[in-house]
PDB file of C-alpha atoms in Angstrom:
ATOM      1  CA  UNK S 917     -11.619 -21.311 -40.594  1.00  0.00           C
ATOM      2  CA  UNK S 918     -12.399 -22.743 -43.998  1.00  0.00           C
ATOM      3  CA  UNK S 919     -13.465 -21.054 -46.885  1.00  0.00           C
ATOM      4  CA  UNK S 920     -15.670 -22.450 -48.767  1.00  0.00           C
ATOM      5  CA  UNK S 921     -15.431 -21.955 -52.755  1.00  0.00           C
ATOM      6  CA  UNK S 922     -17.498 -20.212 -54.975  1.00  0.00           C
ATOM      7  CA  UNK S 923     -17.332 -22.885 -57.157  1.00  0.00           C
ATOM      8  CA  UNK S 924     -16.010 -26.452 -56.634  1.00  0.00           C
ATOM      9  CA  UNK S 925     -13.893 -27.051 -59.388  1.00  0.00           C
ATOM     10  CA  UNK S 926     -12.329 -30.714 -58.635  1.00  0.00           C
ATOM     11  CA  UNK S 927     -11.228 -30.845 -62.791  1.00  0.00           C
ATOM     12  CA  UNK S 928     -12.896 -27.451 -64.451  1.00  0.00           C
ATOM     13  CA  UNK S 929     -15.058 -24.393 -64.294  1.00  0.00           C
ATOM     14  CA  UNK S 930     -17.966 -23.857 -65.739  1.00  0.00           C
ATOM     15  CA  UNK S 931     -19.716 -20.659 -66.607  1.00  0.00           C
ATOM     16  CA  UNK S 932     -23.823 -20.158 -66.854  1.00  0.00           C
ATOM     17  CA  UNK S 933     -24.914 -19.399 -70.160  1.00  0.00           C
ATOM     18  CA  UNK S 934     -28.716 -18.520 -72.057  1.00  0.00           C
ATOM     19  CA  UNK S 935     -29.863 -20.914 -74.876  1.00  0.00           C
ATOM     20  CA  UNK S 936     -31.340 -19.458 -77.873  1.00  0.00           C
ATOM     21  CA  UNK S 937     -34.738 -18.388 -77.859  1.00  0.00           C
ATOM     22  CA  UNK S 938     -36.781 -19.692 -80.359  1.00  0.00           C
ATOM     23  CA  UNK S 939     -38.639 -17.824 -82.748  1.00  0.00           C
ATOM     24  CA  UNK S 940     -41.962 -18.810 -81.485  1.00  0.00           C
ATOM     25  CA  UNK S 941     -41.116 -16.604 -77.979  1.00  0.00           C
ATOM     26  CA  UNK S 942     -39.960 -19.498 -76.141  1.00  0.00           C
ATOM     27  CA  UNK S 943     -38.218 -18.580 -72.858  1.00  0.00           C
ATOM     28  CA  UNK S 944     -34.560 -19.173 -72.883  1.00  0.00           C
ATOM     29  CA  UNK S 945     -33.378 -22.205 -71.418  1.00  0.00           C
ATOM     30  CA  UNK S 946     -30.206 -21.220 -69.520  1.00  0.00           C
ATOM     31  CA  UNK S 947     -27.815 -24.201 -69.286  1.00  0.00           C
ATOM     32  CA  UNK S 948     -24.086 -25.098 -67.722  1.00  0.00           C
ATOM     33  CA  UNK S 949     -20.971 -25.239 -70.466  1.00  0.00           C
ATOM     34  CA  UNK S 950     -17.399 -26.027 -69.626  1.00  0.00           C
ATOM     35  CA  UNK S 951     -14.298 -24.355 -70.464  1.00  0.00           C
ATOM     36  CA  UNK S 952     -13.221 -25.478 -73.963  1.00  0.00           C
ATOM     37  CA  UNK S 953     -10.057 -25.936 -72.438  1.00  0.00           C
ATOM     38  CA  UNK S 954      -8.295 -27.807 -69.434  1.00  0.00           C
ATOM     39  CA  UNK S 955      -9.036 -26.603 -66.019  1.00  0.00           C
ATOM     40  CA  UNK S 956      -8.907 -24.541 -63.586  1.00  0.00           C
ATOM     41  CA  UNK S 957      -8.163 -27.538 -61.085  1.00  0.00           C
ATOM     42  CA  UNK S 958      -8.246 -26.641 -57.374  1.00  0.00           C
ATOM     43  CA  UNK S 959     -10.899 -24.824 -55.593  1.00  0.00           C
ATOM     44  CA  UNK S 960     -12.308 -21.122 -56.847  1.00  0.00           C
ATOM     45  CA  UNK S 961     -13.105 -18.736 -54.349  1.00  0.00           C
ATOM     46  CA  UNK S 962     -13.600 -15.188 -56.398  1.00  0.00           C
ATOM     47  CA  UNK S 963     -14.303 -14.485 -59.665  1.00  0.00           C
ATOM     48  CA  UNK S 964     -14.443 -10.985 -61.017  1.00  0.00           C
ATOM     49  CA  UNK S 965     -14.955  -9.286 -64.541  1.00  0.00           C
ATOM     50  CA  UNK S 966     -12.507  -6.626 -65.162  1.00  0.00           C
ATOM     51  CA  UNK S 967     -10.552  -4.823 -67.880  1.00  0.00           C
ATOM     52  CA  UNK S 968      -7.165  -3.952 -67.468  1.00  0.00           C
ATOM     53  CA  UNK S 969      -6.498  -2.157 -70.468  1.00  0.00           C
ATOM     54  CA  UNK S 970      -6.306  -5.643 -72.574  1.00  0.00           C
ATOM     55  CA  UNK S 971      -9.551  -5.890 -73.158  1.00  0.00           C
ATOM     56  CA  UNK S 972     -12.645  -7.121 -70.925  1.00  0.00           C
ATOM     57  CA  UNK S 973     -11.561 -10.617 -68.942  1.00  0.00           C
ATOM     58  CA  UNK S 974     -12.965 -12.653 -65.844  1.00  0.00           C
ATOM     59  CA  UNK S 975      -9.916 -13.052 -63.414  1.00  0.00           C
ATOM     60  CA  UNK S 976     -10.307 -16.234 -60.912  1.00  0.00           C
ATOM     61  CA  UNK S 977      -9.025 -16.269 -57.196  1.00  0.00           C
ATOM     62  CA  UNK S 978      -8.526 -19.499 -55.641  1.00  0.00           C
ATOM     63  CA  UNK S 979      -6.213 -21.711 -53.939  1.00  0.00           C
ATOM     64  CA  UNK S 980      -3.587 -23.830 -55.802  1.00  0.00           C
ATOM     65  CA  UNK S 981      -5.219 -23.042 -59.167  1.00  0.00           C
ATOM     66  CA  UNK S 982      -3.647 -24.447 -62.284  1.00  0.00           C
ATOM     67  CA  UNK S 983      -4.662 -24.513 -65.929  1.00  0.00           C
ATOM     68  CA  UNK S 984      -3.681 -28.218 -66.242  1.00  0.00           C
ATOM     69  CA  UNK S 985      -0.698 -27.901 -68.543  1.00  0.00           C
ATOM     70  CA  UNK S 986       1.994 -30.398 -68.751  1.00  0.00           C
ATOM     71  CA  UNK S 987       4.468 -28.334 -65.843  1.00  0.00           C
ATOM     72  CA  UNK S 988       1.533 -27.186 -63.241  1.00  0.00           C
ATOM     73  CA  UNK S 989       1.911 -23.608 -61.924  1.00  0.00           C
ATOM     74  CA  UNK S 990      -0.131 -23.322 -58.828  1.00  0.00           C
ATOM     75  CA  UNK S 991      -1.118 -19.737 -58.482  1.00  0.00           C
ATOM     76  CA  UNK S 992      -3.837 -18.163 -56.129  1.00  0.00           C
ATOM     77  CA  UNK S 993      -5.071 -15.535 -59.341  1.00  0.00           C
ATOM     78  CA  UNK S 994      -6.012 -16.584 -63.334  1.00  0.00           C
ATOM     79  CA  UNK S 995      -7.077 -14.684 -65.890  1.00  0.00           C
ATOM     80  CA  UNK S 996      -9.524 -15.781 -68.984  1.00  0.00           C
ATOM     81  CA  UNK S 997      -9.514 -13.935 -71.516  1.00  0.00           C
ATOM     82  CA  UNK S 998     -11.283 -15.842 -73.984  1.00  0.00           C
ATOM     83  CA  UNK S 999      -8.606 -18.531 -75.457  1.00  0.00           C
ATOM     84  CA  UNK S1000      -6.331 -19.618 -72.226  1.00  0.00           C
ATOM     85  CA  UNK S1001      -5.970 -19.440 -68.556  1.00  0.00           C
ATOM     86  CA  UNK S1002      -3.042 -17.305 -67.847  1.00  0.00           C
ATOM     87  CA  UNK S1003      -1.400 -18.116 -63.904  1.00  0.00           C
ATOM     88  CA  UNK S1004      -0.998 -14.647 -62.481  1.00  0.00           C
ATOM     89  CA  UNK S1005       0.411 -14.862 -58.855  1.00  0.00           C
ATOM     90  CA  UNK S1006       0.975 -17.298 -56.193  1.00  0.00           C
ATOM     91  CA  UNK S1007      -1.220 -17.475 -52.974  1.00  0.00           C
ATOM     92  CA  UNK S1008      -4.802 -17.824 -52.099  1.00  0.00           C
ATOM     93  CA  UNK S1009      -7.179 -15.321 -53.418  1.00  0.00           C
ATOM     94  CA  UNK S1010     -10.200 -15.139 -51.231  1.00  0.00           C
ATOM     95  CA  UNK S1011     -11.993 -11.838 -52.658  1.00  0.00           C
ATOM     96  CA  UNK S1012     -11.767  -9.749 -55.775  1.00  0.00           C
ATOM     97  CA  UNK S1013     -13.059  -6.835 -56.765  1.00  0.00           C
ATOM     98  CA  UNK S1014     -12.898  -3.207 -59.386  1.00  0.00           C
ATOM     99  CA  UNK S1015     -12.647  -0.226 -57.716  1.00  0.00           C
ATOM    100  CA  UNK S1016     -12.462   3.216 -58.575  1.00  0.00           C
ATOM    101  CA  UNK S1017     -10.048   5.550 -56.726  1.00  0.00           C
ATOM    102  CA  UNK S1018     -10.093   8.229 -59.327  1.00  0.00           C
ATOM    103  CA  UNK S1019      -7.611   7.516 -61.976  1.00  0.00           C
ATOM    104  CA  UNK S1020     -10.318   4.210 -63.822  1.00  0.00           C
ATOM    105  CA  UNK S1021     -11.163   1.325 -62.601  1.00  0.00           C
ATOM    106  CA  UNK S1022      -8.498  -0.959 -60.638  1.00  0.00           C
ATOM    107  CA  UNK S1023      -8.376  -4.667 -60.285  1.00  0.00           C
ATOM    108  CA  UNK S1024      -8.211  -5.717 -56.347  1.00  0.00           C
ATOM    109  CA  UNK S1025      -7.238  -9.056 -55.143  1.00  0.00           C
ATOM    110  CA  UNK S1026      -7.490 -10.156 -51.317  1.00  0.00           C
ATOM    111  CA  UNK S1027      -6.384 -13.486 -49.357  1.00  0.00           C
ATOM    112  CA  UNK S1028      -2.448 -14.081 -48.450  1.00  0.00           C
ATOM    113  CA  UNK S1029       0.237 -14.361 -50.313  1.00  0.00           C
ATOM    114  CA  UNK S1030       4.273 -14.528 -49.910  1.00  0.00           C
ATOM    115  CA  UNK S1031       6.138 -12.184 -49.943  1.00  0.00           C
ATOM    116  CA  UNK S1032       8.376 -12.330 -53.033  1.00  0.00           C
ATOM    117  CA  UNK S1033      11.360 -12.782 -52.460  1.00  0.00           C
ATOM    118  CA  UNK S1034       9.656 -15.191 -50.160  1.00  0.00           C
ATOM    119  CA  UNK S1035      10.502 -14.074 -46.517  1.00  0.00           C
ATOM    120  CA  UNK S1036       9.574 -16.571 -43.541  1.00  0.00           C
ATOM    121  CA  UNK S1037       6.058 -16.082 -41.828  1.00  0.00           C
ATOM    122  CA  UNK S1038       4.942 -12.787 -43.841  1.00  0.00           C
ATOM    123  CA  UNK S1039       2.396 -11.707 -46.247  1.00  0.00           C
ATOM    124  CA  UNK S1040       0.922  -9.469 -48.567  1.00  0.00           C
ATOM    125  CA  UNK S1041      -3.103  -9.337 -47.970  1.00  0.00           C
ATOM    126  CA  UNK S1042      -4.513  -7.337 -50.693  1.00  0.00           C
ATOM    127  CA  UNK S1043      -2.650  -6.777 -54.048  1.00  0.00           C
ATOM    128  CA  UNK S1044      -3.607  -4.446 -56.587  1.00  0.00           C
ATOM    129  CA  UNK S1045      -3.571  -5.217 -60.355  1.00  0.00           C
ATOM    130  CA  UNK S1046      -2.205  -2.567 -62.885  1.00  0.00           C
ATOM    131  CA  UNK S1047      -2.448  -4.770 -65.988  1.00  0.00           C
ATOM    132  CA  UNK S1048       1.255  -6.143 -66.033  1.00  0.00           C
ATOM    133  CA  UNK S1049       1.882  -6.580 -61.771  1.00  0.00           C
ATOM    134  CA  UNK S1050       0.636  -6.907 -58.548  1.00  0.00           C
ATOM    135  CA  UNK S1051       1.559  -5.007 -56.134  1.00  0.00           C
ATOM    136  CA  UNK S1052       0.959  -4.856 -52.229  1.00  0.00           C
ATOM    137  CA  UNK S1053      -1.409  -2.119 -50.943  1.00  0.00           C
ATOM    138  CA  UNK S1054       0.385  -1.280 -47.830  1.00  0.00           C
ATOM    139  CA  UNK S1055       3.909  -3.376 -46.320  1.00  0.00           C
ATOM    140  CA  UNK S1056       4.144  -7.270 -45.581  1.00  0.00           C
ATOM    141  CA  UNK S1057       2.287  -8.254 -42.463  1.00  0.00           C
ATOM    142  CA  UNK S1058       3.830 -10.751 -40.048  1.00  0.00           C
ATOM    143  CA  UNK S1059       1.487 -14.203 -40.341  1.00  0.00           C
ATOM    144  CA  UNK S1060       1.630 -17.222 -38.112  1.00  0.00           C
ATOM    145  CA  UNK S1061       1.968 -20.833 -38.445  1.00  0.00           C
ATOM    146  CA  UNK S1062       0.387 -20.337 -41.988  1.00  0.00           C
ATOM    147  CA  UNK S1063      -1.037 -18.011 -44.232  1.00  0.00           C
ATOM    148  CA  UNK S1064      -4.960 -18.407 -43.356  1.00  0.00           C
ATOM    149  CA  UNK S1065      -5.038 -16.707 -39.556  1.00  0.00           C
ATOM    150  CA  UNK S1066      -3.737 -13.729 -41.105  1.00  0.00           C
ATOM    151  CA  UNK S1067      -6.145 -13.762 -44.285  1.00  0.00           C
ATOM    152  CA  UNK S1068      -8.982 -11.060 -45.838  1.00  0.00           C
ATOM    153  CA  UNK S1069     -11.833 -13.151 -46.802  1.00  0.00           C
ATOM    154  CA  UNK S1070     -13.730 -10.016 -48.124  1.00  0.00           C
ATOM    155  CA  UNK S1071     -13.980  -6.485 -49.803  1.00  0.00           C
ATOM    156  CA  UNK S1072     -16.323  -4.331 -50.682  1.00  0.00           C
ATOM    157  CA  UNK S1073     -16.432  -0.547 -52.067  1.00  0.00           C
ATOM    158  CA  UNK S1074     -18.238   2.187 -49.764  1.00  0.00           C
ATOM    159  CA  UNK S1075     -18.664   5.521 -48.849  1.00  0.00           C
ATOM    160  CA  UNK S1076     -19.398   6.450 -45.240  1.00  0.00           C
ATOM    161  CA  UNK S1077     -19.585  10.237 -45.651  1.00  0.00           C
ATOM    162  CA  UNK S1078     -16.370  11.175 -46.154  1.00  0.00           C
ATOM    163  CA  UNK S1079     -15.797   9.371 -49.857  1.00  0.00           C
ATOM    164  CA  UNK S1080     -15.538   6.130 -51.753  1.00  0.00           C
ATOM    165  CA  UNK S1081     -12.929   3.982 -50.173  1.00  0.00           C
ATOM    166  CA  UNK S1082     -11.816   0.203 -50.006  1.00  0.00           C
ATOM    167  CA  UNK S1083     -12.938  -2.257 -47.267  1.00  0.00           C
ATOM    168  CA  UNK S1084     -10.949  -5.354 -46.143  1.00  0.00           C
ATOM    169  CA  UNK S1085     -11.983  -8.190 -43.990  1.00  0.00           C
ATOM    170  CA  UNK S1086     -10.901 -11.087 -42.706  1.00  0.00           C
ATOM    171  CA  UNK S1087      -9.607 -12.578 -39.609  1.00  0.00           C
ATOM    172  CA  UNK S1088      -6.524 -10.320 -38.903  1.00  0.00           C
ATOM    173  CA  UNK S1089      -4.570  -7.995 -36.291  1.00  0.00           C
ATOM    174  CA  UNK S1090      -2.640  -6.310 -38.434  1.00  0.00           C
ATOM    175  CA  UNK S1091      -3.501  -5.455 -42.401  1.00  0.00           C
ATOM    176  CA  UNK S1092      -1.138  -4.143 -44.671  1.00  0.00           C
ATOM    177  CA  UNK S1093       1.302  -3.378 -41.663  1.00  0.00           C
ATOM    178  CA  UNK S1094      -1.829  -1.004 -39.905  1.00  0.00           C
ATOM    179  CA  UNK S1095      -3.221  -2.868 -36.383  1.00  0.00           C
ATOM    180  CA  UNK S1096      -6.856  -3.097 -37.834  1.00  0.00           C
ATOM    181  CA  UNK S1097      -8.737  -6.111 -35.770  1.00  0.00           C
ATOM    182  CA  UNK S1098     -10.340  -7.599 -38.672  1.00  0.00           C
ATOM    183  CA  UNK S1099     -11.824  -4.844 -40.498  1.00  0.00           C
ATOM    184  CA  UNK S1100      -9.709  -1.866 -42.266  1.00  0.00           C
ATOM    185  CA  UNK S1101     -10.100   0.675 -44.742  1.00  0.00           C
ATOM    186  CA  UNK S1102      -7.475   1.431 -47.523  1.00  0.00           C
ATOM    187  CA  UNK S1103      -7.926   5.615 -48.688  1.00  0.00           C
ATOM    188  CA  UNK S1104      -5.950   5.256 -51.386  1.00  0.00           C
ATOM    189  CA  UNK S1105      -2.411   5.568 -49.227  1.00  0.00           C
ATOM    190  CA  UNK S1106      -3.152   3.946 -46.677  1.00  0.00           C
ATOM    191  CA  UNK S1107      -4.710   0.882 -44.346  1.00  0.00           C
ATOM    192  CA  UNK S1108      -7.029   2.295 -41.301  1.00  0.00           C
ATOM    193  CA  UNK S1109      -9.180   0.133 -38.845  1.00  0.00           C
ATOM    194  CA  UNK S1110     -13.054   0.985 -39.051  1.00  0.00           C
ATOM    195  CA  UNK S1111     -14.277   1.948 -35.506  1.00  0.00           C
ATOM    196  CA  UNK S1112     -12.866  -0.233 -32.874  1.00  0.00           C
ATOM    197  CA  UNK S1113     -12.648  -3.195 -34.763  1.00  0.00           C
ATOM    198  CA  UNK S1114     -14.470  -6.263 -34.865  1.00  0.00           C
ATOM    199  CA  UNK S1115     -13.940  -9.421 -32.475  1.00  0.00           C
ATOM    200  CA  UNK S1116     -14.722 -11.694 -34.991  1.00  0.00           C
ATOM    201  CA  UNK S1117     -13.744 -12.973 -38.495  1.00  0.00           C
ATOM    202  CA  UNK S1118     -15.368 -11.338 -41.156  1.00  0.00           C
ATOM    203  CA  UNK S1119     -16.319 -13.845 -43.894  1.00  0.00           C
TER     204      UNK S1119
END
């Protein structure tokens, strides 16, 4: 399947902002400004505001992402924070989002990534961010000729009834190490499939 990107960024990213209004009650003329720095280059599939204790920033999920310094680091996550683009983690990031699960507001990340150290043909699906590291939300989960059969392409906060939780999907059999057919919900320990599943990728 291909995803296609929030924003094409072929050389950089640029971010909507308002033009003055004039004194005489003019309606703002809202307008497109670049980065005043180089990149992102690749394509941007998520972007998310979030603050992770370092102040407010707008992280950036893509695929092959790099800030366009003189040694590229391709990364699937970036964060901007004002002054640079700062390569987080390797991957493709194909959702983002802040969720809640009681103890302030957590940065989520969803897509595939290797497993680090990289082991053949697995992958972590959804990471969360604690301000210094990533880390998996559930174990590795076993992919196939490549990372994208085995990706979450969305998530979304919701409560059903029975409490706020974290939704995945994607086009997957198994997230986080659960079986979940392409839809699964995290509880805050743990990955469980929603209903019986859906037989087709959720994008």
């Amino acid at each position: 399947m291909q995803h296609r990107p929030v924003l094409s960024t072929g050389f950089a990213l640029f971010l909507m902002t308002a033009g003055s209004i004039r004194a005489e009650a003019q309606l703002c003329a809202p307008d497109w400004i670049g980065f005043p720095v180089s990149g992102p280059r690749g394509p941007v599939f998520a972007l998310q505001e979030h603050d992770d204790g370092s102040g407010n920033a707008l992280f950036l999920g893509g695929s092959n992402l790099t800030n366009g310094g003189a040694v590229p680091t391709y990364v699937g996550v970036m964060r901007w924070r004002g002054a640079a683009l700062e390569p987080l983690y390797p991957g493709t990031t194909n959702a983002m989002t802040s969720f809640d699960f009681g103890a302030g507001p957590e940065l989520f990340a969803a897509g595939a990534y290797p497993t680090v150290p990289i082991v053949p043909q697995t992958i972590d699906q959804v990471l969360r961010w604690n301000g210094a590291t990533f880390t998996p939300l559930g174990s590795s989960s076993p992919s196939t000729t490549s990372f994208q059969p085995n990706s979450v392409y969305a998530l979304a906060a919701h409560d059903d009834g029975g409490g706020s939780a974290l939704y995945a999907g994607g086009n997957f059999q198994v997230l986080g190490g659960a079986s979940c057919q392409r839809i699964g919900r995290w509880n805050g320990s743990a990955w469980t499939q929603v209903g019986a599943g859906l037989n087709a990728a959720v994008n």
